[in-house]
CSV table of N, CA and C in Angstrom, one decimal:
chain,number,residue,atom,x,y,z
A,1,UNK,N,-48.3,-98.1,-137.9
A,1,UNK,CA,-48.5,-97.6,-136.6
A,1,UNK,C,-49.5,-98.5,-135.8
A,2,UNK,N,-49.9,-99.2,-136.2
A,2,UNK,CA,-51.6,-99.9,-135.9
A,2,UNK,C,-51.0,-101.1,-134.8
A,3,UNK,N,-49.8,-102.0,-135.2
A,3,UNK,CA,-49.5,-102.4,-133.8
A,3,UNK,C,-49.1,-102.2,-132.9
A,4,UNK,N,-48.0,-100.9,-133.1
A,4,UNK,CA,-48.1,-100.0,-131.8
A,4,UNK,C,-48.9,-99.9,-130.3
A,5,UNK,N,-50.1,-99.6,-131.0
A,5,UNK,CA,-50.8,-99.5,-129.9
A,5,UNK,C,-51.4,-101.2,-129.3
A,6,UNK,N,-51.5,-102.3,-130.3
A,6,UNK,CA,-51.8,-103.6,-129.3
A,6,UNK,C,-50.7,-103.9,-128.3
A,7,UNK,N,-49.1,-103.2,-128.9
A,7,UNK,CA,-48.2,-103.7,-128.2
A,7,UNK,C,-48.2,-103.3,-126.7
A,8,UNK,N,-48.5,-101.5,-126.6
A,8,UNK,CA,-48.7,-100.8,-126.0
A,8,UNK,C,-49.8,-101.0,-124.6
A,9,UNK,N,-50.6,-101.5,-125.0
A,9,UNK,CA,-51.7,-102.2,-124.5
A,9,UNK,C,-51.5,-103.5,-123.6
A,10,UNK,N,-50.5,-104.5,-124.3
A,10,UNK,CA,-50.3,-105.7,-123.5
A,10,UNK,C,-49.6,-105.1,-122.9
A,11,UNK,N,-48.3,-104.0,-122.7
A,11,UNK,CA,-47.9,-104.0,-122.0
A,11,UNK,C,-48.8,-103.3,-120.7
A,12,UNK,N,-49.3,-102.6,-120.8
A,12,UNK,CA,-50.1,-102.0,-119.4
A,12,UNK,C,-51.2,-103.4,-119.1
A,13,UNK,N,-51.5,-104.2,-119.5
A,13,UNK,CA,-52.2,-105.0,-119.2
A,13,UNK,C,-51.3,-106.1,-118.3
A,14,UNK,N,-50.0,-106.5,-118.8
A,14,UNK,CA,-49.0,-107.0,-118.4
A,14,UNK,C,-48.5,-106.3,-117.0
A,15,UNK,N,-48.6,-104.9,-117.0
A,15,UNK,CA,-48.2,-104.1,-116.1
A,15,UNK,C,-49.2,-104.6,-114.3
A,16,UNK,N,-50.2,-104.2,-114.8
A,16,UNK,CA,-51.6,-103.9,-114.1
A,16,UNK,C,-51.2,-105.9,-113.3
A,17,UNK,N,-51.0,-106.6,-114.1
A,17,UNK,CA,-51.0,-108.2,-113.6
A,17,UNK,C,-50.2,-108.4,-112.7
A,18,UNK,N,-48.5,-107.6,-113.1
A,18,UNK,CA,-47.3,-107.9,-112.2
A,18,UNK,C,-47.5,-106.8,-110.7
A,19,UNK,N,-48.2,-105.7,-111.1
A,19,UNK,CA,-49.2,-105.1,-109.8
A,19,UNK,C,-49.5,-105.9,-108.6
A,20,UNK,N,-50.5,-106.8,-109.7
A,20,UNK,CA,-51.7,-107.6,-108.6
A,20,UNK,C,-50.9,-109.2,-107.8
A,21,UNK,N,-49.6,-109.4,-108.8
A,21,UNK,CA,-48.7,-110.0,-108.2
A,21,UNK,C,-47.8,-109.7,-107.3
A,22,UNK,N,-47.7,-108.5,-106.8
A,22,UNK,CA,-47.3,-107.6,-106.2
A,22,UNK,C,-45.5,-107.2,-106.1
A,23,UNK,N,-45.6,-107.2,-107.4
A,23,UNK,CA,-43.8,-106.8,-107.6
A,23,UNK,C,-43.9,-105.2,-107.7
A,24,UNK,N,-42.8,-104.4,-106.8
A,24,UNK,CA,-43.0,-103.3,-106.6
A,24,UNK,C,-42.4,-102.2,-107.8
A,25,UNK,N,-41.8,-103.2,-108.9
A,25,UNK,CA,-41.4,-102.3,-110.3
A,25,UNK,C,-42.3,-102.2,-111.2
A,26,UNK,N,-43.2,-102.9,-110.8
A,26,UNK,CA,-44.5,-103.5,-111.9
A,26,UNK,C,-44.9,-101.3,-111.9
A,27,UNK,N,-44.8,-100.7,-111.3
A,27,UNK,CA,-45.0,-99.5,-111.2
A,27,UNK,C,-44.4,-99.0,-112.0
A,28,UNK,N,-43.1,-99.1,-112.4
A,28,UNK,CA,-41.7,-98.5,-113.1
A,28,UNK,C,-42.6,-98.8,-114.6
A,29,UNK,N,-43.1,-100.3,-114.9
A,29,UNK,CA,-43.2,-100.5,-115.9
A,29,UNK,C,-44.4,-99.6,-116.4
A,30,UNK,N,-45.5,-99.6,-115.5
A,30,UNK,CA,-46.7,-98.8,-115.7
A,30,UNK,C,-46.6,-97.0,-116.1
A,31,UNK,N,-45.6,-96.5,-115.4
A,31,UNK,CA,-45.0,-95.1,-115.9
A,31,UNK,C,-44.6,-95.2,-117.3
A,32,UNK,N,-43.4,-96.0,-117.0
A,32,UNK,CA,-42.6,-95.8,-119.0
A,32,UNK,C,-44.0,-96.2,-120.1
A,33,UNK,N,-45.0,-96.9,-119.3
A,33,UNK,CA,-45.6,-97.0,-120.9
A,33,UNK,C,-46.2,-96.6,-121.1
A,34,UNK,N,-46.8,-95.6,-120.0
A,34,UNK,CA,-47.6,-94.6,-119.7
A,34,UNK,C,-47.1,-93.0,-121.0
A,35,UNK,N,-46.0,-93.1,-120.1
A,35,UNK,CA,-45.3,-92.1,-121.4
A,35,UNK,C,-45.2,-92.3,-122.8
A,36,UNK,N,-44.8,-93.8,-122.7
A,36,UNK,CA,-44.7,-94.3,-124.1
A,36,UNK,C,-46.1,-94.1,-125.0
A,37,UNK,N,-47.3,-94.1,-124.0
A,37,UNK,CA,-48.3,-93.6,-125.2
A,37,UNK,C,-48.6,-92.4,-125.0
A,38,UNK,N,-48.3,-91.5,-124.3
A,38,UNK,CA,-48.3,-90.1,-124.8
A,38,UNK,C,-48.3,-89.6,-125.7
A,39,UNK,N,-46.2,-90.6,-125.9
A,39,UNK,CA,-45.5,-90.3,-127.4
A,39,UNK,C,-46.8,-90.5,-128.2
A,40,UNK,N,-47.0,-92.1,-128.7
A,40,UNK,CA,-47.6,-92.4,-129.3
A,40,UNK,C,-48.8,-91.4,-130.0
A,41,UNK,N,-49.8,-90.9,-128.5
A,41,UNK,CA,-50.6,-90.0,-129.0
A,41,UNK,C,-50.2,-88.7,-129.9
A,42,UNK,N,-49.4,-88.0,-129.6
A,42,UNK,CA,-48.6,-86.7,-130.1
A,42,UNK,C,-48.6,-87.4,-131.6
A,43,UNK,N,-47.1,-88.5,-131.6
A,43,UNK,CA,-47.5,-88.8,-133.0
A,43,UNK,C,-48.3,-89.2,-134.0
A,44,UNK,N,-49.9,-89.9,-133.7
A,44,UNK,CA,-50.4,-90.3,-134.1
A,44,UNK,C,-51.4,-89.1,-134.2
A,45,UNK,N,-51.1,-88.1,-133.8
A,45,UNK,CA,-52.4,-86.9,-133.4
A,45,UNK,C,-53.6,-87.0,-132.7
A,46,UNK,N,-53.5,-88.0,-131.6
A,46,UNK,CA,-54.5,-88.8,-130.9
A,46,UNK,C,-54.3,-88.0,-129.3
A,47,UNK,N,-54.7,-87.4,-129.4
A,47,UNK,CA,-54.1,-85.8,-128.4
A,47,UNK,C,-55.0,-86.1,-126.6
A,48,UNK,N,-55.8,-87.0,-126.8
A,48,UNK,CA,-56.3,-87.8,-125.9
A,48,UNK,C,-55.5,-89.0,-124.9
A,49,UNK,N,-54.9,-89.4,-125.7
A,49,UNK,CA,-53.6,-90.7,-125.3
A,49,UNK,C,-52.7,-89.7,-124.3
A,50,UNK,N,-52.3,-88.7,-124.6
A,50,UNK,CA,-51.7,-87.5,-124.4
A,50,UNK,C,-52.3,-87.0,-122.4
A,51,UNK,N,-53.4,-86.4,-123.1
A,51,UNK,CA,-54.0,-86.2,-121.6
A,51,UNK,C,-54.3,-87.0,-120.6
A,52,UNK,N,-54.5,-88.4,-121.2
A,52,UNK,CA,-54.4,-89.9,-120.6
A,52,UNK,C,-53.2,-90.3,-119.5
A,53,UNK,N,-52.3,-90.1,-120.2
A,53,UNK,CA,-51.0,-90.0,-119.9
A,53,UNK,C,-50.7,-88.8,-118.4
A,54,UNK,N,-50.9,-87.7,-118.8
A,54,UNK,CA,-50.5,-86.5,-117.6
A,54,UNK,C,-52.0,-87.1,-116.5
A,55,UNK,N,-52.4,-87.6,-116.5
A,55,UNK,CA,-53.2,-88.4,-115.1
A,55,UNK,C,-52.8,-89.8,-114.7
A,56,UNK,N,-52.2,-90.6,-115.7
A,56,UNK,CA,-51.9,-91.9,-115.0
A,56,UNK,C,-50.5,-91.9,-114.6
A,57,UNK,N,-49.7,-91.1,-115.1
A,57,UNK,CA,-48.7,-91.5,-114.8
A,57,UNK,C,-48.1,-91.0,-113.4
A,58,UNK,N,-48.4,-89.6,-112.4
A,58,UNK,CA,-48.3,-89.1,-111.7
A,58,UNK,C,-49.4,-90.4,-110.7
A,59,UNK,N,-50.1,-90.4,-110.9
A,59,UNK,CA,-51.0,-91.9,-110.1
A,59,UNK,C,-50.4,-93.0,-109.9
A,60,UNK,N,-49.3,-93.6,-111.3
A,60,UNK,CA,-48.8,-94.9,-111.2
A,60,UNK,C,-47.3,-94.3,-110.2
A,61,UNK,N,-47.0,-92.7,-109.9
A,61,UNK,CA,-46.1,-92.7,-109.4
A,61,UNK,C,-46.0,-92.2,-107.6
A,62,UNK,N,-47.8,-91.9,-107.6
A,62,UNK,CA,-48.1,-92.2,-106.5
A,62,UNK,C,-48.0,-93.2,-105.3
A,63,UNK,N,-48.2,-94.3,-106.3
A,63,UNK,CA,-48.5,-96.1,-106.0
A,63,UNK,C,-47.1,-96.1,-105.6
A,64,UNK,N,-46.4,-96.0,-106.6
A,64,UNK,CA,-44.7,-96.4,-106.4
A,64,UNK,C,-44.3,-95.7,-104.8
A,65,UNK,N,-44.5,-94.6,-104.8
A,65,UNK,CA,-44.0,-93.6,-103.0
A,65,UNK,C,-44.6,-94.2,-102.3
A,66,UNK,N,-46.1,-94.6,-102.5
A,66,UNK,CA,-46.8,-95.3,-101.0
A,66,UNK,C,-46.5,-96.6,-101.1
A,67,UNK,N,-46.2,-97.6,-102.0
A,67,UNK,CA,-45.2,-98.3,-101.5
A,67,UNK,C,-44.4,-98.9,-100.8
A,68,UNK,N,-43.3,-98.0,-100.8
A,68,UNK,CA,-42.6,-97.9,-99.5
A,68,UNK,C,-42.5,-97.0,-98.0
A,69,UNK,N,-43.7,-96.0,-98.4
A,69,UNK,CA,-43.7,-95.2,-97.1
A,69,UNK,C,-45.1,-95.3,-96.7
A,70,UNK,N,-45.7,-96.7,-96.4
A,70,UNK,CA,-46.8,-96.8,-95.6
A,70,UNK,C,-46.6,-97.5,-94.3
């Protein structure tokens, strides 16, 4: 399970980059991995990753709506 989480990691770091490059899916990517470590947390019993998750991801779906309705 231990690379999991580095993979998990480049991708939000990957995410956060295509952001600042300002591609507007770079958002899409930031939600799915968002959830994807939720998963991760639940299964790892890391119940933190979890709560992590129900705050960024409604945030990274914020970004995505003002987006295109500013």
């Amino acid at each position: 399970m231990g690379y999991w989480s580095w993979l998990l990691e480049t991708v939000s770091f990957t995410g956060l980059f295509l952001v600042g490059k300002k591609f507007w899916w770079a958002w899409l990517v930031l939600i799915g991995n968002t959830i994807l470590w939720g998963i991760y947390g639940v299964i790892t019993k890391q119940y933190g990753f979890l709560v992590a998750s129900g705050f960024y991801a409604p945030m990274y779906a914020k970004n995505l709506y003002q987006w295109f309705h500013t």
